[in-house]
Short mmCIF file of C-alpha atoms in Angstrom, two decimals:
data_model
loop_
_atom_site.label_atom_id
_atom_site.label_comp_id
_atom_site.label_asym_id
_atom_site.label_seq_id
_atom_site.Cartn_x
_atom_site.Cartn_y
_atom_site.Cartn_z
CA MET M 1 -33.96 9.56 23.09
CA LEU M 2 -35.61 6.65 20.53
CA ALA M 3 -33.10 7.43 17.70
CA HIS M 4 -29.76 6.67 21.08
CA SER M 5 -32.08 2.92 21.94
CA VAL M 6 -32.46 2.63 18.18
CA PHE M 7 -28.95 3.19 17.44
CA PHE M 8 -27.96 1.48 20.69
CA TYR M 9 -30.09 -2.06 19.96
CA PHE M 10 -28.60 -1.58 16.36
CA PHE M 11 -25.20 -1.31 17.11
CA SER M 12 -25.58 -4.48 19.86
CA ILE M 13 -27.49 -6.78 17.87
CA ILE M 14 -24.44 -6.49 15.59
CA ALA M 15 -21.89 -6.91 17.83
CA ILE M 16 -23.29 -9.97 19.53
CA PHE M 17 -25.27 -11.43 15.95
CA SER M 18 -21.45 -11.36 14.30
CA SER M 19 -19.15 -12.35 17.73
CA LEU M 20 -21.63 -15.57 17.32
CA MET M 21 -21.05 -15.93 13.70
CA VAL M 22 -17.10 -15.06 14.65
CA ILE M 23 -17.07 -18.67 17.08
CA THR M 24 -18.99 -21.31 14.84
CA SER M 25 -18.02 -19.42 11.18
CA ARG M 26 -16.65 -22.28 8.73
CA SER M 27 -13.86 -20.13 6.32
CA THR M 28 -11.79 -19.36 8.93
CA ILE M 29 -11.62 -15.94 7.90
CA ASN M 30 -14.51 -14.98 7.37
CA SER M 31 -14.55 -15.08 11.58
CA VAL M 32 -11.56 -12.97 11.60
CA PHE M 33 -14.05 -10.43 8.84
CA PHE M 34 -16.68 -10.27 11.38
CA LEU M 35 -14.32 -9.71 14.07
CA ILE M 36 -13.41 -6.98 12.81
CA LEU M 37 -17.32 -6.31 12.80
CA ASP M 38 -17.77 -6.78 16.11
CA PHE M 39 -14.54 -4.61 16.96
CA ILE M 40 -16.84 -2.13 14.57
CA SER M 41 -19.50 -1.69 17.00
CA VAL M 42 -17.98 -2.08 20.08
CA GLY M 43 -16.04 0.98 19.47
CA CYS M 44 -19.97 2.17 17.65
CA LEU M 45 -21.43 1.66 21.01
CA PHE M 46 -17.88 2.65 23.33
CA ILE M 47 -19.15 6.22 21.14
CA MET M 48 -22.82 5.88 22.18
CA VAL M 49 -22.09 6.27 25.26
CA GLY M 50 -20.38 9.69 25.01
CA ALA M 51 -17.05 7.72 25.62
CA GLU M 52 -15.23 8.78 21.97
CA PHE M 53 -11.27 8.75 22.58
CA LEU M 54 -11.96 5.44 23.50
CA GLY M 55 -14.39 4.64 20.58
CA MET M 56 -11.98 5.32 18.15
CA ILE M 57 -8.84 3.80 19.42
CA ILE M 58 -10.28 0.23 19.45
CA LEU M 59 -10.63 1.01 15.55
CA ILE M 60 -6.60 2.48 15.43
CA VAL M 61 -5.74 -0.40 17.43
CA TYR M 62 -7.49 -3.18 16.92
CA VAL M 63 -9.40 -2.45 13.52
CA GLY M 64 -6.38 -0.63 11.81
CA ALA M 65 -3.23 -3.09 12.89
CA VAL M 66 -4.48 -6.05 15.64
CA ALA M 67 -6.99 -7.22 13.56
CA VAL M 68 -4.75 -6.75 10.45
CA LEU M 69 -2.21 -9.24 11.44
CA PHE M 70 -4.52 -11.35 12.05
CA LEU M 71 -5.50 -11.12 8.60
CA PHE M 72 -1.94 -11.73 7.71
CA VAL M 73 -1.12 -14.95 10.20
CA VAL M 74 -4.80 -16.30 8.71
CA MET M 75 -4.18 -15.65 4.95
CA MET M 76 -0.50 -16.60 5.15
CA LEU M 77 -1.06 -20.47 7.12
CA ASN M 78 -2.73 -23.35 5.84
CA VAL M 79 -5.17 -21.88 9.48
CA ALA M 80 -8.22 -23.53 8.03
CA GLU M 81 -6.94 -27.39 6.93
CA GLN M 82 -5.62 -27.39 10.46
CA LYS M 83 -9.80 -26.50 12.31
CA GLN M 84 -10.47 -28.97 9.41
CA SER M 85 -7.68 -32.29 11.30
CA TRP M 86 -9.11 -30.70 14.77
CA PHE M 87 -12.79 -31.82 14.94
CA ILE M 88 -12.63 -34.35 12.08
CA GLY M 89 -9.16 -36.55 13.01
CA LYS M 90 -8.17 -38.67 16.34
CA LYS M 91 -7.00 -36.04 19.46
CA SER M 92 -7.24 -32.68 19.95
CA THR M 93 -4.47 -31.38 22.74
CA HIS M 94 -6.37 -27.51 21.89
CA ILE M 95 -10.05 -28.04 23.07
CA PRO M 96 -9.05 -28.64 26.72
CA ILE M 97 -6.87 -26.20 27.35
CA GLY M 98 -9.68 -24.10 25.36
CA LEU M 99 -12.33 -24.35 28.38
CA ILE M 100 -9.69 -24.74 31.44
CA VAL M 101 -9.89 -20.63 29.40
CA SER M 102 -12.70 -19.91 28.84
CA VAL M 103 -13.36 -21.59 31.99
CA LEU M 104 -11.77 -19.22 33.91
CA ILE M 105 -12.82 -16.16 31.99
CA LEU M 106 -15.77 -16.28 32.57
CA LEU M 107 -15.70 -16.88 36.49
CA GLU M 108 -13.89 -13.38 36.28
CA LEU M 109 -16.64 -12.24 34.09
CA LEU M 110 -18.46 -13.06 36.79
CA VAL M 111 -16.19 -11.99 40.12
CA VAL M 112 -15.86 -8.46 37.94
CA VAL M 113 -19.75 -7.93 36.96
CA GLY M 114 -20.44 -8.76 40.71
CA GLY M 115 -18.19 -6.82 42.69
CA TRP M 116 -20.22 -4.14 40.25
CA LYS M 117 -22.79 -5.45 41.65
CA TYR M 118 -22.55 -5.83 45.46
CA LYS M 119 -20.40 -2.63 45.76
CA ASN M 120 -21.69 0.52 43.20
CA ASP M 121 -19.68 3.06 45.62
CA LEU M 122 -16.39 2.06 43.30
CA MET M 123 -18.23 3.49 40.25
CA SER M 124 -18.36 6.70 41.45
CA SER M 125 -16.03 7.26 43.88
CA SER M 126 -14.15 8.93 40.87
CA THR M 127 -13.12 13.06 41.68
CA LEU M 128 -13.28 14.34 38.86
CA ASN M 129 -16.45 15.97 37.31
CA LEU M 130 -17.77 13.91 34.94
CA SER M 131 -19.55 16.85 32.64
CA ASP M 132 -17.78 19.25 31.63
CA ILE M 133 -14.33 17.69 30.20
CA SER M 134 -13.74 15.35 27.29
CA ASN M 135 -12.88 12.52 27.79
CA THR M 136 -10.08 13.01 26.21
CA HIS M 137 -9.06 15.67 28.22
CA GLN M 138 -10.09 13.61 31.60
CA LEU M 139 -8.43 10.40 30.64
CA GLY M 140 -5.26 12.78 30.83
CA LEU M 141 -5.85 13.83 33.47
CA VAL M 142 -5.59 10.82 34.81
CA MET M 143 -3.36 7.94 33.30
CA TYR M 144 0.06 10.66 33.84
CA THR M 145 -0.49 11.87 37.66
CA ASP M 146 -2.65 8.91 39.11
CA TYR M 147 -1.70 6.41 37.48
CA ILE M 148 1.59 7.24 36.07
CA LEU M 149 2.69 3.56 37.48
CA TYR M 150 0.11 2.07 35.49
CA PHE M 151 1.25 2.95 32.60
CA GLN M 152 5.21 2.36 32.98
CA LEU M 153 4.39 -0.60 33.44
CA ALA M 154 1.76 -1.70 31.24
CA GLY M 155 4.81 0.04 28.77
CA VAL M 156 6.91 -1.92 30.05
CA ILE M 157 5.50 -5.56 29.42
CA LEU M 158 4.08 -4.89 25.88
CA LEU M 159 8.35 -3.38 25.06
CA LEU M 160 9.30 -7.09 27.10
CA SER M 161 7.04 -9.11 24.31
CA MET M 162 7.75 -6.97 21.81
CA ILE M 163 11.87 -8.03 22.42
CA GLY M 164 10.94 -11.80 23.74
CA ALA M 165 9.14 -11.82 20.23
CA ILE M 166 11.88 -10.52 18.29
CA LEU M 167 14.04 -12.97 19.71
CA LEU M 168 11.48 -15.96 19.13
CA THR M 169 12.17 -14.86 15.22
CA PHE M 170 15.66 -14.36 15.62
CA ARG M 171 18.16 -15.49 13.03
CA GLN M 172 21.14 -15.73 12.38
CA ARG M 173 21.02 -17.31 9.12
CA LYS M 174 24.79 -18.02 6.95
CA GLY M 175 25.33 -17.09 3.36
CA VAL M 176 23.00 -14.55 3.10
CA LYS M 177 24.37 -11.45 1.15
CA LYS M 178 23.27 -8.08 2.19
CA GLN M 179 23.43 -5.02 0.86
CA SER M 180 25.57 -1.94 2.57
CA TYR M 181 23.15 1.41 1.50
CA LEU M 182 26.39 3.02 2.77
CA ASN M 183 28.26 1.76 0.09
CA GLN M 184 25.93 2.15 -2.39
CA ILE M 185 25.07 5.77 -1.88
CA SER M 186 29.05 6.44 -1.90
CA ARG M 187 29.46 4.61 -5.35
CA ASN M 188 31.08 7.00 -8.17
CA PRO M 189 31.90 6.61 -11.38
CA SER M 190 35.79 6.55 -10.93
CA SER M 191 34.85 4.06 -8.62
CA SER M 192 32.87 1.20 -10.64
CA ILE M 193 34.16 2.05 -14.18
CA GLU M 194 37.31 0.07 -15.18
CA LEU M 195 38.59 2.21 -19.46
CA LYS M 196 40.46 -0.40 -20.89
CA ASP M 197 42.53 -1.07 -23.94
CA VAL M 198 41.72 -4.50 -25.73
CA GLU M 199 43.87 -5.38 -28.04
CA SER M 200 42.78 -7.57 -30.49
CA TYR M 201 42.53 -11.51 -30.18
CA LYS M 202 43.35 -10.69 -26.74
CA GLY M 203 40.01 -9.60 -24.51
CA VAL M 204 40.86 -8.81 -20.70
CA LYS M 205 40.28 -10.81 -17.75
CA ILE M 206 37.06 -9.24 -15.59
CA ASP M 207 38.65 -10.57 -12.31
CA ASP M 208 42.14 -8.44 -12.46
CA MET Y 1 -41.88 10.94 13.65
CA MET Y 2 -42.41 13.97 11.55
CA GLU Y 3 -39.23 16.19 13.02
CA TYR Y 4 -36.85 12.46 12.31
CA LEU Y 5 -37.66 12.61 8.91
CA GLN Y 6 -37.02 16.29 8.67
CA ILE Y 7 -34.53 16.14 10.81
CA LEU Y 8 -32.75 12.99 8.64
CA GLY Y 9 -33.65 15.02 5.09
CA ASN Y 10 -31.53 18.22 5.93
CA GLU Y 11 -29.19 15.80 7.39
CA VAL Y 12 -28.84 14.40 4.40
CA TYR Y 13 -29.10 16.71 2.25
CA LYS Y 14 -25.63 18.32 3.58
CA ILE Y 15 -23.68 14.20 3.28
CA LEU Y 16 -24.74 15.81 -1.02
CA PHE Y 17 -23.82 18.97 -0.63
CA LEU Y 18 -20.36 17.59 0.38
CA LEU Y 19 -20.63 14.02 -1.84
CA VAL Y 20 -20.72 15.51 -4.77
CA PRO Y 21 -17.92 18.50 -4.44
CA ILE Y 22 -15.19 16.06 -3.50
CA LEU Y 23 -16.29 13.71 -5.87
CA VAL Y 24 -16.19 15.97 -9.08
CA SER Y 25 -13.21 17.45 -7.90
CA VAL Y 26 -11.90 13.55 -7.33
CA ALA Y 27 -13.07 13.47 -11.83
CA MET Y 28 -10.63 16.62 -12.07
CA ILE Y 29 -7.54 16.39 -9.79
CA VAL Y 30 -7.24 12.96 -12.19
CA TRP Y 31 -7.15 15.14 -14.66
CA LEU Y 32 -4.71 17.39 -13.16
CA ASP Y 33 -2.43 14.50 -11.94
CA ARG Y 34 -1.98 13.95 -15.71
CA ARG Y 35 -1.79 16.44 -16.67
CA VAL Y 36 1.08 17.95 -14.25
CA TRP Y 37 2.69 13.91 -15.84
CA GLY Y 38 2.88 15.09 -18.69
CA LEU Y 39 4.37 18.78 -18.62
CA VAL Y 40 7.23 16.80 -16.48
CA GLN Y 41 7.97 14.36 -19.49
CA LYS Y 42 7.17 17.87 -22.24
CA ARG Y 43 4.13 16.25 -23.34
CA LYS Y 44 0.89 17.53 -23.48
CA GLY Y 45 -1.26 14.89 -21.46
CA PRO Y 46 -5.72 14.32 -21.76
CA ASN Y 47 -5.91 17.90 -23.53
CA VAL Y 48 -8.55 15.99 -26.25
CA VAL Y 49 -12.70 15.77 -24.49
CA GLY Y 50 -13.95 18.69 -23.27
CA PRO Y 51 -12.10 22.76 -23.06
CA PHE Y 52 -7.84 21.94 -22.03
CA GLY Y 53 -9.34 18.98 -21.68
CA LEU Y 54 -10.92 18.96 -18.59
CA LEU Y 55 -13.52 16.13 -19.30
CA GLN Y 56 -11.21 13.15 -20.01
CA THR Y 57 -11.66 11.76 -16.69
CA LEU Y 58 -16.31 11.81 -17.49
CA ALA Y 59 -15.23 10.22 -20.52
CA ASP Y 60 -13.03 7.21 -18.82
CA ALA Y 61 -15.36 7.09 -15.74
CA LEU Y 62 -18.04 6.25 -18.91
CA LYS Y 63 -16.12 4.20 -20.45
CA TYR Y 64 -15.87 2.35 -17.29
CA ILE Y 65 -19.69 2.14 -16.38
CA PHE Y 66 -20.11 0.03 -20.77
CA LYS Y 67 -17.49 -1.98 -19.61
CA GLU Y 68 -18.45 -5.61 -18.02
CA ILE Y 69 -17.76 -6.34 -14.65
CA ILE Y 70 -15.88 -9.33 -14.37
CA ILE Y 71 -15.64 -11.90 -11.76
CA PRO Y 72 -13.41 -14.71 -11.53
CA ALA Y 73 -14.81 -18.58 -11.38
CA SER Y 74 -12.68 -19.47 -8.00
CA ALA Y 75 -13.07 -15.47 -6.20
CA ASN Y 76 -14.55 -15.25 -3.22
CA LYS Y 77 -17.31 -13.25 -4.80
CA VAL Y 78 -19.14 -11.31 -2.01
CA VAL Y 79 -15.61 -10.59 -0.15
CA PHE Y 80 -14.01 -9.83 -3.70
CA ILE Y 81 -17.59 -6.90 -4.92
CA LEU Y 82 -16.46 -5.84 -1.11
CA ALA Y 83 -13.33 -4.30 -1.04
CA PRO Y 84 -13.79 -1.27 -3.82
CA ILE Y 85 -17.39 -0.79 -2.37
CA VAL Y 86 -14.52 -0.69 1.50
CA THR Y 87 -12.32 1.68 -0.68
CA MET Y 88 -14.10 3.99 -1.85
CA THR Y 89 -16.59 4.25 1.68
CA LEU Y 90 -14.25 5.19 3.32
CA ALA Y 91 -12.62 7.80 1.67
CA LEU Y 92 -15.96 9.27 0.89
CA VAL Y 93 -16.61 8.86 4.68
CA ALA Y 94 -13.30 10.62 6.65
CA TRP Y 95 -14.37 13.51 3.94
CA ALA Y 96 -17.42 13.91 6.87
CA VAL Y 97 -14.98 16.37 9.85
CA ILE Y 98 -12.57 17.94 7.46
CA PRO Y 99 -13.34 21.53 8.73
CA MET Y 100 -13.55 23.73 4.87
CA SER Y 101 -14.18 27.70 7.24
CA GLU Y 102 -15.26 28.30 10.88
CA GLU Y 103 -17.87 27.19 9.75
CA LEU Y 104 -18.89 25.17 6.22
CA VAL Y 105 -17.80 22.08 8.03
CA LEU Y 106 -20.09 19.15 8.38
CA SER Y 107 -19.84 17.00 12.04
CA ASP Y 108 -17.23 19.06 14.49
CA ILE Y 109 -16.29 16.19 16.58
CA ASN Y 110 -13.68 16.39 19.67
CA VAL Y 111 -11.70 13.02 18.61
CA GLY Y 112 -11.49 14.54 15.01
CA VAL Y 113 -8.03 14.02 14.57
CA LEU Y 114 -8.25 10.35 15.96
CA TYR Y 115 -11.32 9.33 14.03
CA LEU Y 116 -9.05 10.61 10.76
CA PHE Y 117 -6.13 8.54 11.46
CA ALA Y 118 -8.60 6.35 12.00
CA VAL Y 119 -10.26 5.80 9.16
CA SER Y 120 -7.28 6.15 7.43
CA SER Y 121 -5.57 2.70 8.80
CA LEU Y 122 -9.15 1.21 8.28
CA GLY Y 123 -8.20 2.09 4.69
CA VAL Y 124 -5.91 -0.93 4.01
CA TYR Y 125 -8.46 -3.30 4.01
CA GLY Y 126 -10.30 -3.00 0.95
CA ILE Y 127 -6.88 -3.40 -0.52
CA ILE Y 128 -5.77 -6.50 1.98
CA MET Y 129 -10.27 -7.85 0.81
CA GLY Y 130 -9.49 -7.24 -3.12
CA GLY Y 131 -5.57 -9.02 -3.26
CA TRP Y 132 -7.13 -11.97 -1.24
CA ALA Y 133 -10.73 -12.47 -3.03
CA SER Y 134 -9.31 -12.08 -6.10
CA ASN Y 135 -8.18 -16.16 -4.92
CA SER Y 136 -4.63 -15.26 -8.02
CA LYS Y 137 -0.99 -14.24 -7.13
CA TYR Y 138 0.35 -10.98 -8.00
CA PRO Y 139 -2.87 -9.39 -6.62
CA PHE Y 140 -2.07 -11.72 -3.32
CA LEU Y 141 2.12 -10.17 -3.64
CA GLY Y 142 0.48 -6.71 -4.10
CA ALA Y 143 -1.80 -7.31 -0.67
CA ILE Y 144 0.55 -8.18 1.63
CA ARG Y 145 3.00 -5.59 0.54
CA SER Y 146 0.35 -2.75 0.66
CA ALA Y 147 -0.75 -3.75 3.74
CA ALA Y 148 2.96 -4.39 5.48
CA GLN Y 149 3.86 -0.42 3.59
CA MET Y 150 -0.11 0.81 5.23
CA VAL Y 151 0.58 -1.12 8.91
CA SER Y 152 4.20 0.84 8.93
CA TYR Y 153 4.46 4.26 7.72
CA GLU Y 154 0.61 5.28 10.38
CA VAL Y 155 3.67 4.50 13.18
CA SER Y 156 5.09 7.43 11.95
CA ILE Y 157 2.48 9.21 10.76
CA GLY Y 158 0.64 9.10 13.78
CA ILE Y 159 3.44 10.60 15.74
CA ILE Y 160 3.55 12.95 13.55
CA ILE Y 161 0.13 14.12 14.49
CA ILE Y 162 1.25 13.49 18.31
CA ASN Y 163 3.96 16.34 17.68
CA VAL Y 164 0.49 18.51 15.55
CA LEU Y 165 -1.78 17.98 19.11
CA LEU Y 166 1.74 18.38 21.64
CA CYS Y 167 1.43 21.91 20.78
CA VAL Y 168 -2.40 22.92 20.20
CA GLY Y 169 -3.96 21.11 23.13
CA SER Y 170 -6.76 19.71 21.39
CA LEU Y 171 -8.29 17.08 19.32
CA ASN Y 172 -10.39 18.67 17.43
CA LEU Y 173 -9.64 19.82 13.45
CA LYS Y 174 -11.19 23.55 14.49
CA ASP Y 175 -9.08 23.22 17.59
CA ILE Y 176 -6.06 23.24 15.87
CA VAL Y 177 -6.79 25.44 12.52
CA LEU Y 178 -7.52 28.84 14.60
CA ALA Y 179 -3.71 27.66 17.19
CA GLN Y 180 -1.95 28.40 13.83
CA GLN Y 181 -3.73 31.92 13.86
CA GLU Y 182 0.17 32.94 14.45
CA LEU Y 183 2.79 31.14 13.11
CA TRP Y 184 0.99 27.24 10.87
CA TYR Y 185 2.69 24.25 11.89
CA VAL Y 186 5.30 24.06 9.07
CA ILE Y 187 7.22 26.40 9.62
CA PRO Y 188 8.26 25.22 13.40
CA LEU Y 189 7.68 21.93 12.76
CA PHE Y 190 8.65 21.68 9.23
CA PRO Y 191 10.70 18.44 9.90
CA MET Y 192 7.28 16.77 10.98
CA PHE Y 193 5.97 18.27 7.52
CA VAL Y 194 8.63 16.72 5.04
CA ILE Y 195 8.14 13.41 6.74
CA PHE Y 196 4.57 13.53 7.22
CA PHE Y 197 3.74 13.93 3.47
CA ILE Y 198 6.54 11.90 2.36
CA SER Y 199 4.34 8.99 4.47
CA ALA Y 200 1.57 10.55 3.10
CA LEU Y 201 2.58 9.44 -0.39
CA ALA Y 202 3.12 5.99 1.11
CA GLU Y 203 0.09 5.87 3.12
CA THR Y 204 -1.83 6.01 -0.51
CA ASN Y 205 0.28 3.82 -2.15
CA ARG Y 206 1.30 7.03 -4.83
CA PRO Y 207 4.36 6.54 -6.54
CA PRO Y 208 7.55 6.47 -5.53
CA PHE Y 209 6.19 3.89 -3.19
CA ASP Y 210 3.48 2.48 -4.65
CA LEU Y 211 5.02 -0.95 -5.00
CA PRO Y 212 1.77 -3.16 -3.94
CA GLU Y 213 0.64 -2.35 -7.95
CA ALA Y 214 4.28 -1.64 -9.67
CA GLU Y 215 3.33 -3.43 -12.68
CA ALA Y 216 7.28 -4.16 -13.60
CA GLU Y 217 6.75 -7.27 -10.99
CA LEU Y 218 3.10 -7.85 -10.06
CA VAL Y 219 1.02 -6.51 -13.11
CA ALA Y 220 -1.19 -3.96 -11.78
CA GLY Y 221 -0.87 -5.71 -7.54
CA TYR Y 222 -4.61 -6.26 -5.75
CA GLN Y 223 -6.57 -4.90 -8.39
CA THR Y 224 -5.04 -7.37 -11.18
CA GLU Y 225 -8.80 -8.86 -11.53
CA TYR Y 226 -10.64 -6.46 -11.51
CA SER Y 227 -11.91 -4.19 -14.30
CA GLY Y 228 -15.16 -2.32 -15.32
CA MET Y 229 -17.08 0.15 -12.99
CA MET Y 230 -15.28 -2.22 -10.50
CA TYR Y 231 -11.83 -0.60 -11.18
CA ALA Y 232 -13.48 2.59 -11.09
CA MET Y 233 -14.45 2.19 -7.58
CA PHE Y 234 -10.76 1.31 -6.39
CA TRP Y 235 -9.36 4.19 -8.96
CA LEU Y 236 -12.06 6.83 -7.58
CA GLY Y 237 -11.33 6.12 -3.96
CA GLU Y 238 -7.32 5.61 -4.11
CA TYR Y 239 -7.72 9.56 -5.29
CA ALA Y 240 -10.04 10.40 -2.49
CA ASN Y 241 -7.34 9.15 -0.33
CA ILE Y 242 -4.91 11.20 -1.93
CA LEU Y 243 -7.22 14.06 -2.05
CA LEU Y 244 -7.96 12.98 1.81
CA MET Y 245 -4.16 13.10 2.88
CA CYS Y 246 -3.63 16.27 1.47
CA ALA Y 247 -6.52 18.13 3.27
CA MET Y 248 -4.94 16.47 6.57
CA GLY Y 249 -2.03 17.96 6.03
CA SER Y 250 -2.94 21.90 5.24
CA ILE Y 251 -4.93 20.60 8.76
CA LEU Y 252 -2.23 20.54 10.27
CA PHE Y 253 0.60 21.73 9.10
CA LEU Y 254 -0.77 24.51 6.47
CA GLY Y 255 -3.61 27.15 8.64
CA GLY Y 256 -6.34 25.38 6.82
CA TRP Y 257 -8.37 28.20 5.95
CA LEU Y 258 -6.50 30.89 7.55
CA PRO Y 259 -5.01 33.00 4.80
CA ILE Y 260 -1.33 33.51 4.60
CA ILE Y 261 -1.59 36.59 6.13
CA ASP Y 262 -3.45 38.95 7.91
CA ILE Y 263 -4.10 41.62 6.22
CA TYR Y 264 -6.52 43.59 4.45
CA PRO Y 265 -6.80 41.88 0.76
CA ILE Y 266 -5.32 38.88 1.26
CA ASN Y 267 -8.25 37.86 3.78
CA ILE Y 268 -10.79 38.47 2.21
CA ILE Y 269 -10.82 35.71 -0.22
CA PRO Y 270 -12.97 32.74 1.67
CA ALA Y 271 -11.89 31.03 3.56
CA PRO Y 272 -12.57 27.32 1.76
CA VAL Y 273 -10.87 28.37 -1.11
CA TRP Y 274 -8.09 29.42 0.80
CA MET Y 275 -8.64 25.40 2.49
CA ILE Y 276 -9.30 23.82 -1.84
CA LEU Y 277 -5.87 26.23 -3.42
CA LYS Y 278 -3.72 24.52 -0.02
CA ILE Y 279 -5.15 21.50 -1.09
CA LEU Y 280 -4.68 21.37 -4.38
CA PHE Y 281 -1.26 22.69 -3.57
CA LEU Y 282 0.32 19.37 -2.20
CA PHE Y 283 -1.38 18.17 -4.83
CA PHE Y 284 0.48 19.45 -7.21
CA LEU Y 285 4.07 18.16 -4.99
CA PHE Y 286 2.09 14.93 -4.82
CA ALA Y 287 1.93 15.24 -8.63
CA LEU Y 288 5.36 16.63 -8.85
CA ILE Y 289 7.14 13.43 -7.03
CA LYS Y 290 5.42 11.22 -8.42
CA ALA Y 291 6.84 12.28 -12.40
CA ILE Y 292 9.92 12.25 -11.39
CA VAL Y 293 11.20 10.22 -8.24
CA PRO Y 294 12.08 6.60 -9.22
CA ARG Y 295 10.68 3.61 -7.61
CA TYR Y 296 11.75 2.15 -3.77
CA ARG Y 297 12.84 -0.94 -3.32
CA TYR Y 298 10.58 -2.91 -0.39
CA ASP Y 299 13.76 -3.09 1.35
CA GLN Y 300 13.94 0.32 1.38
CA LEU Y 301 11.08 1.69 1.64
CA MET Y 302 10.62 -0.76 5.14
CA ARG Y 303 13.76 0.47 6.21
CA LEU Y 304 13.18 4.24 5.22
CA GLY Y 305 10.02 3.78 7.52
CA TRP Y 306 11.72 1.94 10.23
CA LYS Y 307 14.82 2.79 10.89
CA ILE Y 308 14.77 6.66 10.06
CA PHE Y 309 11.42 8.60 9.98
CA LEU Y 310 10.53 5.94 13.44
CA PRO Y 311 13.23 7.29 15.57
CA PHE Y 312 13.48 10.95 13.90
CA SER Y 313 9.33 11.57 14.52
CA LEU Y 314 9.99 10.56 17.76
CA VAL Y 315 12.79 12.46 18.75
CA TYR Y 316 11.45 15.72 17.43
CA LEU Y 317 8.78 14.51 19.39
CA VAL Y 318 10.50 14.54 22.77
CA LEU Y 319 12.29 17.83 21.45
CA THR Y 320 9.37 19.47 20.17
CA ALA Y 321 7.99 17.42 24.13
CA SER Y 322 10.90 19.70 26.43
CA PHE Y 323 10.67 22.66 24.33
CA LEU Y 324 6.99 23.83 24.93
CA PHE Y 325 7.58 22.46 28.74
CA TYR Y 326 11.30 24.58 29.41
CA PHE Y 327 9.50 28.05 27.51
CA ASP Y 328 5.95 26.68 29.96
CA LYS Y 329 4.13 27.28 26.22
CA LEU Y 330 1.63 23.48 26.83
CA PRO Y 331 -1.57 24.27 26.00
CA LYS Y 332 -3.68 24.45 29.36
CA GLY Y 333 -6.76 23.76 27.73
CA ASN Y 334 -9.98 25.78 27.85
CA PHE Y 335 -11.58 22.85 30.49
#
């Protein structure tokens, strides 16, 4: 039990410290690295409470894919300059909206935590026996039976947002040369090489 | 307190017992790679240092250790030094769950496959960090290429793993191997094995998909600014990752430590030997492909990943699931 609590405090201190560093560090790239550290330590906390499936999924989805895209965006765009200009420059349109969103999130969190506090029998209402089967099996048993509608709905929402993102960035450019793989593969010597007898002092035209 | 120390000491001993053979075999595998490459091209390959040139890698490593480590003036020093360490650590950490036989495994966790997949998807960070921290154009281009490449091929590897998991009904690597006692999955899932192998080539930046370090275009990609021991660490990490992918392939498709047929003279060969032989077989294919296949173009690589492998493995997933469902062969599980 001692080792368990030592590791719990170790991971939670890292998680809290790195989440603070995400919002306070000057360089945006360091923010992203601290965000990754935060994800990893939260994943470790999940594994420690026995939710190994969730912990691994956090590692795969958030650290392995989402954070990579964050890094991409931060590296490719000049986020650092923009950030500087918000704080040093005159007006920022982002801070008021950001404040509203964060206050809303705080309120929502309070509602959720309060709900647990006052109706803690919700937690124990699960019909599954949590002790003797691994949590991957538990998730599988519930996700595709009781919660199939929500699961499908989440999938459809993701699909829609993907189509939306593609539509936003899709534009047809003119004058772009496209390669047809079929044509490239199906070329053979007889269709691409032509032998010609060249007369002296005359030469050949290429485009005949 | 003494108890904890004893447990800790025991674990450290076990970890060393795993890590030292892996590091030695990484060195040997580099030699094998160069040797096969040489033989395909009718050269001899490294054959001077030690018997058959076996100690060549050791000599190379010694050379790297005594070289100066140069950190570019404009580099982000912390990230620059961290990048090879991350690569190396992640490549070695994944070996904790690889079972060499039914008992010989460092940590037998319930979600072994997910752990392997997670660690191999983290591998991209070493490359991005190295490329970005070098603060130079070639490494950055190499890093961006590599990140896009690894993220896109992970998707099809994930779906291939789901294919295998559907047949097994467990995420535990030991269960996956034991489920193949009657039939190795390479036979019913042969197309998936081929796609897994090609995706593994792309995931570990091996030729013909070594675009992140394509020397004709990008000097040495994300490693351009690295020198001495830091370069050697990238290099060791890369080969440890390749071995890991071979181990993953042999566990998922070639029946791990199981012998080819379970009859008397063959099954007295101990289980770890079978595992090592299978890893070596897959690595031999890796080395052959490096020698005989020309490099892909970047758009061809992306097209192969997203437009061919992903739809094909998705369709095969549906086929596998319907087959298992129709013939009532879905694993019932032990819960």
